[in-house]
Amino acid sequence: MSVVLNFKSHLSELFAQALREVAPDHAGATVLIERPKQASHGDYACNLAMQLAKPLRRPPRDIAKALIAALPESDVIEKLEIAGAGFINVFITTAAKQHVVHGVLQAGAGYGHVHVGGGRKVGVEFVSANPTGPLHVGHGRGAAVGDCLCNVLHAAGWNVTREFYYNDAGVQIDNLTHSVRLRCLGVTPDDPSWPETGYRGDYIADIAQAYLAQESVEADDQHVKASGDVNDAEAIRHFAVAYLRREQDLDLRAFGVNFDVFALESALYTDGKVEETVSKLIASGHTYQQDDALWLRTTDFGDDKDRVMRKSDGSYTYFVPDVAYHLDKWRRGFTRVINEQGADHHSTITRVRAGLQALDVGIPQGWPDYVLHQMVTVLRNGQEVKISKRAGSYVTLRDLIDEVGCDATRYFLAARHPDSQLVFDIDLAKSKSNDNPVYYIQYAHARISAVLALWGGERQALLQAEVGLLDSEYETTLLQKLIDYPQVIENAAQDLAPHLIAFYLKELAADLHSYYNASRFLVDDEGIKRARLALVAAVAQVIRNGLGLLGVSAPEKM
RNA sequence: GCGCCCGUAGCUCAGCUGGAUAGAGUAUUGGUUUCCGAAACCAAGGGUCGUGGGUUCGACUCCCGCCGGGCGCACCA
């Protein structure tokens, strides 16, 4: 007999079979197997009987009885109970659960991986900060959520490409160029002549200084040497963009985030992709000329007003290259694309999707997917740190990494549902104490590592452990938690909700700590010792795997 | 005014395609170390799930109204 570890899908099949027998006319009903909150309700529960009560016009408990009678035999089932209004509670044998220990130890880093993605391609675009300044906390959240999402999707069987798109053309870059040039000329933001749209941060002065010193910069495979010519706006633009991209890239690397593709807006122009998109849109018949501008009738596709494509000065609005960029993604074979952005860019969604629909090239409605994260407020000493972009003062990602460390920063930024606003408490993230969940999880891993080190045996030996000896309440709780892990990955991938990983790990760590405090592992009985060590080694493995998804380290000592 | 997101314990937040007595951390209070790491554990208190309706066997979850907070509503991105 093959070892069953995915009890949920196993039970789902069994109940589907019973359903076909009991109610053949309703064989299409969804068989929902869930984990009850309360242990007394069993390990899994099925609500099928209650769902069928109405269509079958029979009392749910009657149907439950019939379903149980028709349920195929399975040696993982300890017992079945009818409870409440008609729930069928399933208790799994401890013996069946114990297999998970070897399952984890054998699969190692691969434990928890599922194949729902089926190897399909998915392009995930995230951060995509414009090269007009350093990355701030908001970008940090995008980086943490996006990267973790990529890890989760990969673990769920998707073929993931990480992509970063940046605007190196357009009005904001002109403002950047102009700001740097003014700084080169010795004008400061305090000067009355400093333009309203100018960038005021000190980093502008750094760029100006580097430019005048004719420094060289490497960024995104580009090598840019500053000419130092204050009157060469094109040279300044090139240099400033490369300089800031390099800074951002250093921050991202320090944050453990790496991209497969960097896409430049300017390339969409030089490749002719923007022009091609415009021609296609005009040919589609969804455009019109008005007030010296070219408009796209996005209202044909659900937008609340039409949008300008080509401004009266002849240049394009940002959304045209955006559409061109997404057309390019589509052509590169990404039948699935997920864009992770700040919620402040929410308004682009309808526009981009409308543009893609107008192209009429077979892109499905609602493509691409979006994950929007809400704003981040930073707390220091219990006080909100005000962010003023105009004054050029804000909490940079670099500040956070330097001050609270990469692990805690990533954890805090990824551990919340993207939809909810996030309060980043610097003091809490920094605290190396019991109120910091990052260390709580890492500590569980370090504790296990310490025990295994003290034992000093070969890890291989644990593969032969008699897991049948693991039957205390603490142990079965941990076994079930380990069994749950692949389902957590599946849910996180399904809902595009990486924070679920963080919550799962906190629970797993809590169960481990309880077990640890209540038990001894290095006992005289060799069999019991090995069994327990095998269990905690498996827990450590899953903590490592989960923290890996979050991009957080799993230290052996701390 | 319109659109999107949020409102759950004092604070920070979970709550899986509607499921059984709503959870965790923190804070507060009281316990636990001759023993593998106490950055830990155990226990107690703390809630009309913003609010009013609706849908049904069943609603924190779905629908509508209202209240409150955030974000967006450019020929900026």
mmCIF file of C-alpha atoms (C1' of nucleotides) in Angstrom, chain A residues 32 37 41 45 47 54 87 89 130 167 172 291 305 308 311-312 318 344-345 347 374 416-417 419-421 423 434 440 443 447 450 454 499 503 514 516-517 519-522 557-558, chain B residues 2-6 12-27 32 35-42 56-58 60-61 69-77:
data_model
loop_
_atom_site.group_PDB
_atom_site.id
_atom_site.type_symbol
_atom_site.label_atom_id
_atom_site.label_comp_id
_atom_site.label_asym_id
_atom_site.label_seq_id
_atom_site.Cartn_x
_atom_site.Cartn_y
_atom_site.Cartn_z
ATOM 1 C CA LEU A 32 -15.522 20.061 0.892
ATOM 2 C CA LYS A 37 -11.060 24.260 14.659
ATOM 3 C CA HIS A 41 -14.430 17.416 16.040
ATOM 4 C CA ALA A 45 -14.789 17.187 8.642
ATOM 5 C CA ASN A 47 -20.356 18.962 5.363
ATOM 6 C CA LYS A 54 -32.295 20.371 0.767
ATOM 7 C CA PHE A 87 -21.176 17.043 10.033
ATOM 8 C CA ASN A 89 -16.095 14.065 11.498
ATOM 9 C CA ASN A 130 11.054 54.476 -10.920
ATOM 10 C CA ASN A 167 10.324 54.146 -16.294
ATOM 11 C CA GLN A 172 9.438 62.371 -14.029
ATOM 12 C CA ASP A 291 -8.377 68.829 -28.165
ATOM 13 C CA LYS A 305 -13.707 58.048 -18.453
ATOM 14 C CA VAL A 308 -5.402 60.406 -23.332
ATOM 15 C CA LYS A 311 -0.683 64.386 -25.419
ATOM 16 C CA SER A 312 -1.017 67.633 -27.286
ATOM 17 C CA TYR A 318 2.630 56.556 -19.380
ATOM 18 C CA ASP A 344 -1.880 54.014 -4.767
ATOM 19 C CA HIS A 345 -1.388 52.832 -8.344
ATOM 20 C CA SER A 347 -6.188 53.321 -11.063
ATOM 21 C CA GLN A 374 -1.874 48.962 1.135
ATOM 22 C CA ARG A 416 0.355 40.863 6.857
ATOM 23 C CA HIS A 417 -2.414 40.445 4.374
ATOM 24 C CA ASP A 419 -4.986 44.285 1.671
ATOM 25 C CA SER A 420 -4.502 45.624 5.163
ATOM 26 C CA GLN A 421 -2.591 48.708 6.032
ATOM 27 C CA VAL A 423 2.103 49.528 10.819
ATOM 28 C CA ASN A 434 9.865 37.366 23.192
ATOM 29 C CA TYR A 440 10.284 33.207 18.092
ATOM 30 C CA TYR A 443 14.529 30.283 18.066
ATOM 31 C CA ARG A 447 16.695 25.006 19.759
ATOM 32 C CA ALA A 450 21.193 22.617 19.435
ATOM 33 C CA LEU A 454 24.296 17.700 21.286
ATOM 34 C CA HIS A 499 1.306 36.057 4.800
ATOM 35 C CA PHE A 503 1.152 32.605 10.369
ATOM 36 C CA SER A 514 5.291 23.547 23.902
ATOM 37 C CA TYR A 516 10.160 21.157 23.831
ATOM 38 C CA ASN A 517 9.269 22.479 27.248
ATOM 39 C CA SER A 519 9.604 16.729 26.879
ATOM 40 C CA ARG A 520 13.117 15.443 26.887
ATOM 41 C CA PHE A 521 14.621 14.181 23.691
ATOM 42 C CA LEU A 522 18.011 12.805 24.691
ATOM 43 C CA LYS A 557 22.531 29.391 16.730
ATOM 44 C CA MET A 558 21.416 32.826 17.748
ATOM 45 C "C1'" C B 2 -17.320 58.476 -7.789
ATOM 46 C "C1'" G B 3 -14.048 53.959 -7.517
ATOM 47 C "C1'" C B 4 -10.937 50.406 -4.680
ATOM 48 C "C1'" C B 5 -9.175 48.520 0.256
ATOM 49 C "C1'" C B 6 -9.939 48.169 5.465
ATOM 50 C "C1'" U B 12 -0.776 44.567 16.395
ATOM 51 C "C1'" C B 13 -3.311 41.079 13.535
ATOM 52 C "C1'" A B 14 -5.333 35.733 11.795
ATOM 53 C "C1'" G B 15 -9.951 33.565 10.556
ATOM 54 C "C1'" C B 16 -8.855 28.594 4.687
ATOM 55 C "C1'" U B 17 -14.142 28.709 -1.807
ATOM 56 C "C1'" G B 18 -20.385 30.349 4.601
ATOM 57 C "C1'" G B 19 -19.894 25.683 9.006
ATOM 58 C "C1'" A B 20 -19.964 23.554 15.094
ATOM 59 C "C1'" U B 21 -18.485 27.219 21.677
ATOM 60 C "C1'" A B 22 -14.720 33.664 17.052
ATOM 61 C "C1'" G B 23 -8.460 32.687 17.543
ATOM 62 C "C1'" A B 24 -2.982 34.134 18.187
ATOM 63 C "C1'" G B 25 0.773 37.481 19.809
ATOM 64 C "C1'" U B 26 1.390 41.571 22.930
ATOM 65 C "C1'" A B 27 -0.060 44.120 27.321
ATOM 66 C "C1'" U B 32 7.240 27.033 35.799
ATOM 67 C "C1'" C B 35 17.163 18.583 33.731
ATOM 68 C "C1'" C B 36 19.008 18.882 25.860
ATOM 69 C "C1'" G B 37 19.040 26.955 24.863
ATOM 70 C "C1'" A B 38 13.632 30.654 29.811
ATOM 71 C "C1'" A B 39 14.618 34.753 22.940
ATOM 72 C "C1'" A B 40 10.661 29.368 26.119
ATOM 73 C "C1'" C B 41 6.327 27.117 28.642
ATOM 74 C "C1'" C B 42 1.548 26.813 31.693
ATOM 75 C "C1'" U B 56 -30.447 30.198 4.488
ATOM 76 C "C1'" C B 57 -30.382 24.663 7.831
ATOM 77 C "C1'" G B 58 -26.106 28.014 9.341
ATOM 78 C "C1'" C B 60 -16.839 37.493 10.924
ATOM 79 C "C1'" U B 61 -17.310 35.445 5.822
ATOM 80 C "C1'" G B 69 -10.251 55.257 8.422
ATOM 81 C "C1'" G B 70 -6.773 54.800 4.100
ATOM 82 C "C1'" C B 71 -5.733 55.280 -1.151
ATOM 83 C "C1'" G B 72 -6.987 56.941 -5.961
ATOM 84 C "C1'" C B 73 -9.939 60.042 -9.338
ATOM 85 C "C1'" A B 74 -3.803 64.227 -14.719
ATOM 86 C "C1'" C B 75 -2.417 65.476 -21.481
ATOM 87 C "C1'" C B 76 2.539 62.405 -13.489
ATOM 88 C "C1'" A B 77 3.963 57.200 -12.799
#
